[in-house]
N, CA, C and O of each residue as an XYZ file, in Angstrom:
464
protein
N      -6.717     56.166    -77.538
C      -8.046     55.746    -77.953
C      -8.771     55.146    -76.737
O      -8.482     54.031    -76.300
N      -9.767     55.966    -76.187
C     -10.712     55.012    -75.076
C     -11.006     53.690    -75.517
O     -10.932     53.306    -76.684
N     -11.393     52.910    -74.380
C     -11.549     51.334    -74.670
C     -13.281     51.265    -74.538
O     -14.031     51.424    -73.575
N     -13.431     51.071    -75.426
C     -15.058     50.395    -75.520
C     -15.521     49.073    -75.448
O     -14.795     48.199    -75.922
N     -16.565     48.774    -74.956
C     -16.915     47.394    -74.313
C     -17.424     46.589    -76.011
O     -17.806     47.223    -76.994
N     -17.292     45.272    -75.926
C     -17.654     44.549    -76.783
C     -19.169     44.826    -77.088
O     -19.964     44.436    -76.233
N     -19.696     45.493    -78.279
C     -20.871     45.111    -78.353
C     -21.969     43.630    -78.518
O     -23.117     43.315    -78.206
N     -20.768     43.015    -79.217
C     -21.379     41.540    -79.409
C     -21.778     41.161    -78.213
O     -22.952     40.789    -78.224
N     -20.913     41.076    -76.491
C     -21.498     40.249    -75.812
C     -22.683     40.623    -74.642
O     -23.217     41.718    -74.467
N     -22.832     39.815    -74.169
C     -24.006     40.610    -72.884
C     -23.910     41.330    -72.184
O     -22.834     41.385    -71.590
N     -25.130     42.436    -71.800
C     -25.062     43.580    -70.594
C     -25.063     43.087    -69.559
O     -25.324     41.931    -69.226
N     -24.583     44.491    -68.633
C     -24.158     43.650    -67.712
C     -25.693     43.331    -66.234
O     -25.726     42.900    -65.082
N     -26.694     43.871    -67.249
C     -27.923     43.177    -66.537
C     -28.148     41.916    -66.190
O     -28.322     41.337    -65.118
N     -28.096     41.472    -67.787
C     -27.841     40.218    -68.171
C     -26.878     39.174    -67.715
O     -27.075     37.959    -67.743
N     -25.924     39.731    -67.337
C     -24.959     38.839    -66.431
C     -25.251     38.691    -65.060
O     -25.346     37.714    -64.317
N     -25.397     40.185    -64.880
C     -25.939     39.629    -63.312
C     -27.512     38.716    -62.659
O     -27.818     38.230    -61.570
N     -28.053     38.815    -63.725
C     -29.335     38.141    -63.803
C     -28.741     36.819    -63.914
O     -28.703     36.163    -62.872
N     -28.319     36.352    -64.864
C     -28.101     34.742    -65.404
C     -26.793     34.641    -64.086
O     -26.398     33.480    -63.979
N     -26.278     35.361    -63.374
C     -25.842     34.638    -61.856
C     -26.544     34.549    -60.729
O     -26.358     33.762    -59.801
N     -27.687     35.717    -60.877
C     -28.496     35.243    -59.523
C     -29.240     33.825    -59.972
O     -29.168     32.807    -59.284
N     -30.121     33.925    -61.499
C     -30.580     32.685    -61.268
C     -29.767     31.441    -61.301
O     -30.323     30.412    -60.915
N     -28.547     31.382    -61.699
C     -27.740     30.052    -61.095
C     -27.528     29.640    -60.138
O     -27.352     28.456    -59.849
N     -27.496     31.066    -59.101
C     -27.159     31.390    -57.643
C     -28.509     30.418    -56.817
O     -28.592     29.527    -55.972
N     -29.292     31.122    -57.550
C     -31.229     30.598    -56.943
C     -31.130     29.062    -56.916
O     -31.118     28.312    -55.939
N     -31.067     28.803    -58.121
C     -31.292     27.221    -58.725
C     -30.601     26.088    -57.636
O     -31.030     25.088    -57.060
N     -29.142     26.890    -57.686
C     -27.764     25.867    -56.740
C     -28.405     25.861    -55.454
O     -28.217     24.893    -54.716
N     -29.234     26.942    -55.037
C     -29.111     27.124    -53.530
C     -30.819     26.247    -53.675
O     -31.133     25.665    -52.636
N     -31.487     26.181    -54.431
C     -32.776     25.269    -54.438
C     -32.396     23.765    -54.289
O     -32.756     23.059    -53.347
N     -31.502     23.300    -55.499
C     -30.953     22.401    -55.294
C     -30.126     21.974    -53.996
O     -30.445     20.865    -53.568
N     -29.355     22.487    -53.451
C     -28.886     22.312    -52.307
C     -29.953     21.977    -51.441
O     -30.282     20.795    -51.347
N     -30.516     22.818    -50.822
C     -31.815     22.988    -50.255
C     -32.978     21.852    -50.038
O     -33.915     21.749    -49.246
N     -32.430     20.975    -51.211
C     -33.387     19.514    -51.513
C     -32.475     18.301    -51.204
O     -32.907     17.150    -51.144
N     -31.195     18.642    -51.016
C     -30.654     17.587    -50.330
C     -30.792     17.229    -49.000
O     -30.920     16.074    -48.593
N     -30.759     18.411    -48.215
C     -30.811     18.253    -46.946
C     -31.700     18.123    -45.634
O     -32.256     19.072    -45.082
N     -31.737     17.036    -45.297
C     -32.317     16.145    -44.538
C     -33.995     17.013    -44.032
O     -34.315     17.759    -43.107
N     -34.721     16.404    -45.218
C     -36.368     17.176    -45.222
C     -37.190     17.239    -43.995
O     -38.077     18.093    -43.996
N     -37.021     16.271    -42.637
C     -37.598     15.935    -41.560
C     -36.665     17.281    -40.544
O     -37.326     17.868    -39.687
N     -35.425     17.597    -40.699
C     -34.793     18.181    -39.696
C     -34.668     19.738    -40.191
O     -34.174     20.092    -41.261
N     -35.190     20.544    -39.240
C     -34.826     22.016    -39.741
C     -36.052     21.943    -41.020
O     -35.601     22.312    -42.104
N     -37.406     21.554    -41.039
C     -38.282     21.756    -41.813
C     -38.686     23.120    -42.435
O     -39.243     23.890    -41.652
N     -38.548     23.444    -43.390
C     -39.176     24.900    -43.864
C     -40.590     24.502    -44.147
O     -40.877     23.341    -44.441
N     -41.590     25.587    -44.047
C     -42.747     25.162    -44.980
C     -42.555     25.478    -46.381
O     -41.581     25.999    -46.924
N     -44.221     24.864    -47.131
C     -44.035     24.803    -48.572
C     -43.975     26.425    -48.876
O     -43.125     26.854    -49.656
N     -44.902     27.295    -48.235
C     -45.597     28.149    -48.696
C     -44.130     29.358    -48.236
O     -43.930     30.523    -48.580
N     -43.537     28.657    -47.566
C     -41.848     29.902    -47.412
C     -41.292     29.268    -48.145
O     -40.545     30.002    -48.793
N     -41.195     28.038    -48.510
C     -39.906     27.510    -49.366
C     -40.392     28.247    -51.050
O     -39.452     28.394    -51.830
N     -41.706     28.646    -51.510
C     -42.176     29.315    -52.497
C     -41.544     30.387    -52.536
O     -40.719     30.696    -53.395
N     -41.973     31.196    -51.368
C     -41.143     32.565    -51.470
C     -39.453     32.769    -51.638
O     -38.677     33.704    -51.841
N     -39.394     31.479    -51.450
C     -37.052     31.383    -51.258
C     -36.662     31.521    -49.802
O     -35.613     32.144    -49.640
N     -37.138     31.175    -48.926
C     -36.888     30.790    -47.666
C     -35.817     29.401    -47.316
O     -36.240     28.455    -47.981
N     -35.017     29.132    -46.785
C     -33.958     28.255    -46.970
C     -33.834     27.803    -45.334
O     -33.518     28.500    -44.369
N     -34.153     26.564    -45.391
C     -33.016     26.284    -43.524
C     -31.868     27.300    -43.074
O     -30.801     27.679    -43.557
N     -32.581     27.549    -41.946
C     -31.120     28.089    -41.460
C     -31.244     29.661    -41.434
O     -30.526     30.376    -40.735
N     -32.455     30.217    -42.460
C     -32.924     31.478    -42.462
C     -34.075     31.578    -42.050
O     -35.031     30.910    -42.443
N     -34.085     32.764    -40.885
C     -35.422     32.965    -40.258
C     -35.971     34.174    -40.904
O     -35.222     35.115    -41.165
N     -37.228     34.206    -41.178
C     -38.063     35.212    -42.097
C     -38.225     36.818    -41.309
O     -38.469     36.814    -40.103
N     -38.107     37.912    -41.905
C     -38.290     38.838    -41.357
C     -39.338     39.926    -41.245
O     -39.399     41.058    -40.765
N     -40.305     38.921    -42.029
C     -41.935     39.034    -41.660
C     -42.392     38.155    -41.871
O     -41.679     37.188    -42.136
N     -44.123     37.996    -41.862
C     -44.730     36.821    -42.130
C     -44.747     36.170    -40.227
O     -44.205     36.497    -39.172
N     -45.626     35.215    -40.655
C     -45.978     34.696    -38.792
C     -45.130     33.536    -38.329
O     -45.404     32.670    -37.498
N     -43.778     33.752    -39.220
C     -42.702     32.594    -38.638
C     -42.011     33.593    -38.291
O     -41.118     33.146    -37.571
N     -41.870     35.116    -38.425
C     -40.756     36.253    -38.185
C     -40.576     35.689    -36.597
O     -41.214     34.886    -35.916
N     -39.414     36.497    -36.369
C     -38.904     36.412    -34.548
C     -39.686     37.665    -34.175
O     -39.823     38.676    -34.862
N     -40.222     37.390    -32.842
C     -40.972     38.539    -32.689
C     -39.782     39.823    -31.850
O     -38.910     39.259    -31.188
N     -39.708     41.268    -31.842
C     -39.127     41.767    -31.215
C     -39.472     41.957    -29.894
O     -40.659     42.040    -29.576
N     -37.915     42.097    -28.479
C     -38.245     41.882    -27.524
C     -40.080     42.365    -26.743
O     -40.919     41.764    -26.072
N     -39.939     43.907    -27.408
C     -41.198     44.840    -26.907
C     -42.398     44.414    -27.168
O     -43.333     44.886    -26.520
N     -42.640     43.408    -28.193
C     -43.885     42.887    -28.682
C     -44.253     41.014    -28.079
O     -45.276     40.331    -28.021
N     -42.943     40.807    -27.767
C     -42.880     39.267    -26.705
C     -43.141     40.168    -25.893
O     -44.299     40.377    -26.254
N     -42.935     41.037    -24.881
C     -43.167     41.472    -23.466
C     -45.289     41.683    -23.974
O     -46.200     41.240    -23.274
N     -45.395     42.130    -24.748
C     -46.956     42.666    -24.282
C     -47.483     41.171    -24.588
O     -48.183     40.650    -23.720
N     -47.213     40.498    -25.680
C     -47.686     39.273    -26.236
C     -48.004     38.111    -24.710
O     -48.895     37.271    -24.585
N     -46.786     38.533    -23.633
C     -47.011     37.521    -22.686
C     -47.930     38.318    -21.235
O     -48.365     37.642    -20.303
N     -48.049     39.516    -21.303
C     -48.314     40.309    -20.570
C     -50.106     39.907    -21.183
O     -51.077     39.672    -20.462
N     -50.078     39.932    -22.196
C     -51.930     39.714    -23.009
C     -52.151     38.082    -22.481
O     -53.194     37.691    -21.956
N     -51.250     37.440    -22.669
C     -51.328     35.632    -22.256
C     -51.776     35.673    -20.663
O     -52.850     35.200    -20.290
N     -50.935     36.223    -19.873
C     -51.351     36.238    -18.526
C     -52.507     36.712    -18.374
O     -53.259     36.155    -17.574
N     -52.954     37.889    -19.120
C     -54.458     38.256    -18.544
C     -55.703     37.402    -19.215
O     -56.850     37.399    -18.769
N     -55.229     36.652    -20.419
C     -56.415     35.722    -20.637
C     -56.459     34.295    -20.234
O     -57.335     33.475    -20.507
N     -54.891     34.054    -19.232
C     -54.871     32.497    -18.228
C     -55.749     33.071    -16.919
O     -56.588     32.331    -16.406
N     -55.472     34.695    -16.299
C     -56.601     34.674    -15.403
C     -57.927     34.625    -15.769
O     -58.755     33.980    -15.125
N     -58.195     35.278    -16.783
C     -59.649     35.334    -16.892
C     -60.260     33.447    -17.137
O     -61.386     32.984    -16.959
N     -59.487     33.031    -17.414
C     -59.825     31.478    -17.702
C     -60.208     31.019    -16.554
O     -61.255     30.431    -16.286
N     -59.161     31.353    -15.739
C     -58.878     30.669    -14.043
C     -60.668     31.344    -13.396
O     -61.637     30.774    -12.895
N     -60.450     32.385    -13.654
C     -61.690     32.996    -12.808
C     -62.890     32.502    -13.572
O     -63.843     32.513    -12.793
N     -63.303     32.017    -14.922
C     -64.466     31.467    -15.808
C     -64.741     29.965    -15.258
O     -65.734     29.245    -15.368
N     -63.543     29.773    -14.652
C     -63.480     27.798    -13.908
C     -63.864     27.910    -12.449
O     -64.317     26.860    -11.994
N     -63.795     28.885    -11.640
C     -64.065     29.465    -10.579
C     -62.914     28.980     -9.203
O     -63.105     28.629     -8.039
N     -61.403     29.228    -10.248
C     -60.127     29.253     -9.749
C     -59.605     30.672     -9.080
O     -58.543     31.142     -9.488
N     -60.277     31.280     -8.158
C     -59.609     32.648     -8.130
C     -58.277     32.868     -6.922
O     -58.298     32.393     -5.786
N     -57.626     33.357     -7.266
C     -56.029     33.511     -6.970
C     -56.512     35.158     -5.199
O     -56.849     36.335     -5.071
N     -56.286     34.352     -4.659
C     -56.405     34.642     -3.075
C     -54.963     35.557     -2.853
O     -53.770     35.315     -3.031
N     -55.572     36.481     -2.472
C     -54.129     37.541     -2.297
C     -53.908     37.973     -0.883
O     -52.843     38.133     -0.288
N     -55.398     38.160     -0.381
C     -54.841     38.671      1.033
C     -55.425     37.531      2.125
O     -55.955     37.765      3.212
N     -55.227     36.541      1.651
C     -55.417     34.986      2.875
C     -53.627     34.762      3.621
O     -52.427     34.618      3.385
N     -54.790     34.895      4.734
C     -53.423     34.560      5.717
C     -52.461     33.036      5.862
O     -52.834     31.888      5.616
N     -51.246     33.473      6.302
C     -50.776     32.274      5.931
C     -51.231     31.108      6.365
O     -52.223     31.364      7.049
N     -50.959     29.454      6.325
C     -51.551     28.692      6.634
C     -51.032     28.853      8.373
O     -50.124     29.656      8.589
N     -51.602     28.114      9.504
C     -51.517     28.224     10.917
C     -51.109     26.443     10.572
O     -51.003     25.918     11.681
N     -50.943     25.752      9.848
C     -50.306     24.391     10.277
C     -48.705     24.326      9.700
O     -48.059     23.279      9.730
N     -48.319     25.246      9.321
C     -46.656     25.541      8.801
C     -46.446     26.387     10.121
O     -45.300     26.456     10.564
N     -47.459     27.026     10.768
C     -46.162     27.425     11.979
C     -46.253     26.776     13.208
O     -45.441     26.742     14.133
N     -47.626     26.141     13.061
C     -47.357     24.854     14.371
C     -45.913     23.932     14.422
O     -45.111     23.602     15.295
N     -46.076     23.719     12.947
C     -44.822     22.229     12.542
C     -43.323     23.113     13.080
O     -42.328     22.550     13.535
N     -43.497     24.755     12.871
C     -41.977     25.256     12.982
C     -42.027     25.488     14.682
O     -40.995     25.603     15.343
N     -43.210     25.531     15.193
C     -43.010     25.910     16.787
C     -42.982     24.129     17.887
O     -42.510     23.794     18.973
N     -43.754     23.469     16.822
C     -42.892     22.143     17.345
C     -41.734     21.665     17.327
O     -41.205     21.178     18.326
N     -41.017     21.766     15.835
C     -39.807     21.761     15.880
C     -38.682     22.689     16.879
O     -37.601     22.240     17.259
N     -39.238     24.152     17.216
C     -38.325     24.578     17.929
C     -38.373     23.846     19.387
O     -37.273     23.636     19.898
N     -39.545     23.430     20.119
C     -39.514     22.909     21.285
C     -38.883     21.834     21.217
O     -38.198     21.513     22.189
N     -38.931     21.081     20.193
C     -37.823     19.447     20.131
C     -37.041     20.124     20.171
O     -37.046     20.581     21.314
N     -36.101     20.643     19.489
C     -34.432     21.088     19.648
C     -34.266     21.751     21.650
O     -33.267     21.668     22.364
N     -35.311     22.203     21.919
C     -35.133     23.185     22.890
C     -35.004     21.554     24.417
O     -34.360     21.584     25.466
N     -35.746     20.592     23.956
C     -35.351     19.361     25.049
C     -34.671     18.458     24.471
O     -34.734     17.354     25.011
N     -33.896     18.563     23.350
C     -32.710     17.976     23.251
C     -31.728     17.992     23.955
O     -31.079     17.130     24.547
N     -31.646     19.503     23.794
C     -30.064     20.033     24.451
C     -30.176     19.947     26.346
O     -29.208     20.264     27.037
């Protein structure tokens, strides 16, 4: 005789539902013990089920991927020059070196040279 499941008790939807939300609840509760100033979540992630300790994998707390930090700082540099050049800071490329760093090194070589 095959074995058939109890009809009286719950599906097994139902079970797995009434463990995630125990699962939810424990891990909310937990979640409120621990030290609210350190490892801060916001309200508006802690809504969604965001927990210390988990970083989001969208939204504008996500980690950004390496390729999108490279242009993100590559875009930063070109709007610190344009700043620099709006203050009338402009970055000198083909100025020759200073002539009082090689006086100081051609004095120094003549001291050593009437030491000895």
């Amino acid at each position: 005789m095959p074995s058939v499941k109890n009809p009286n008790g719950p599906s097994k939807n139902r079970l797995a539902a009434r463990s995630a939300k125990a699962r939810k609840t424990n891990q909310k509760r937990s979640a409120g013990s621990i030290d609210k100033n350190n490892n801060r979540v916001t309200k508006a992630d802690e809504k969604r089920g965001a927990r210390p300790g988990l970083l989001p994998t969208s939204g504008p707390n996500a980690a950004l991927s390496s390729k999108k930090r490279r242009k993100l700082e590559r875009k930063m540099g070109y709007a610190l020059k344009r700043k620099m050049e709006a203050e009338g800071e402009v970055e000198m490329k083909d100025a020759p070196e200073d002539e009082k760093v090689k006086t100081t090194e051609e004095e120094m070589a003549v001291d050593t040279e009437n030491i000895s």
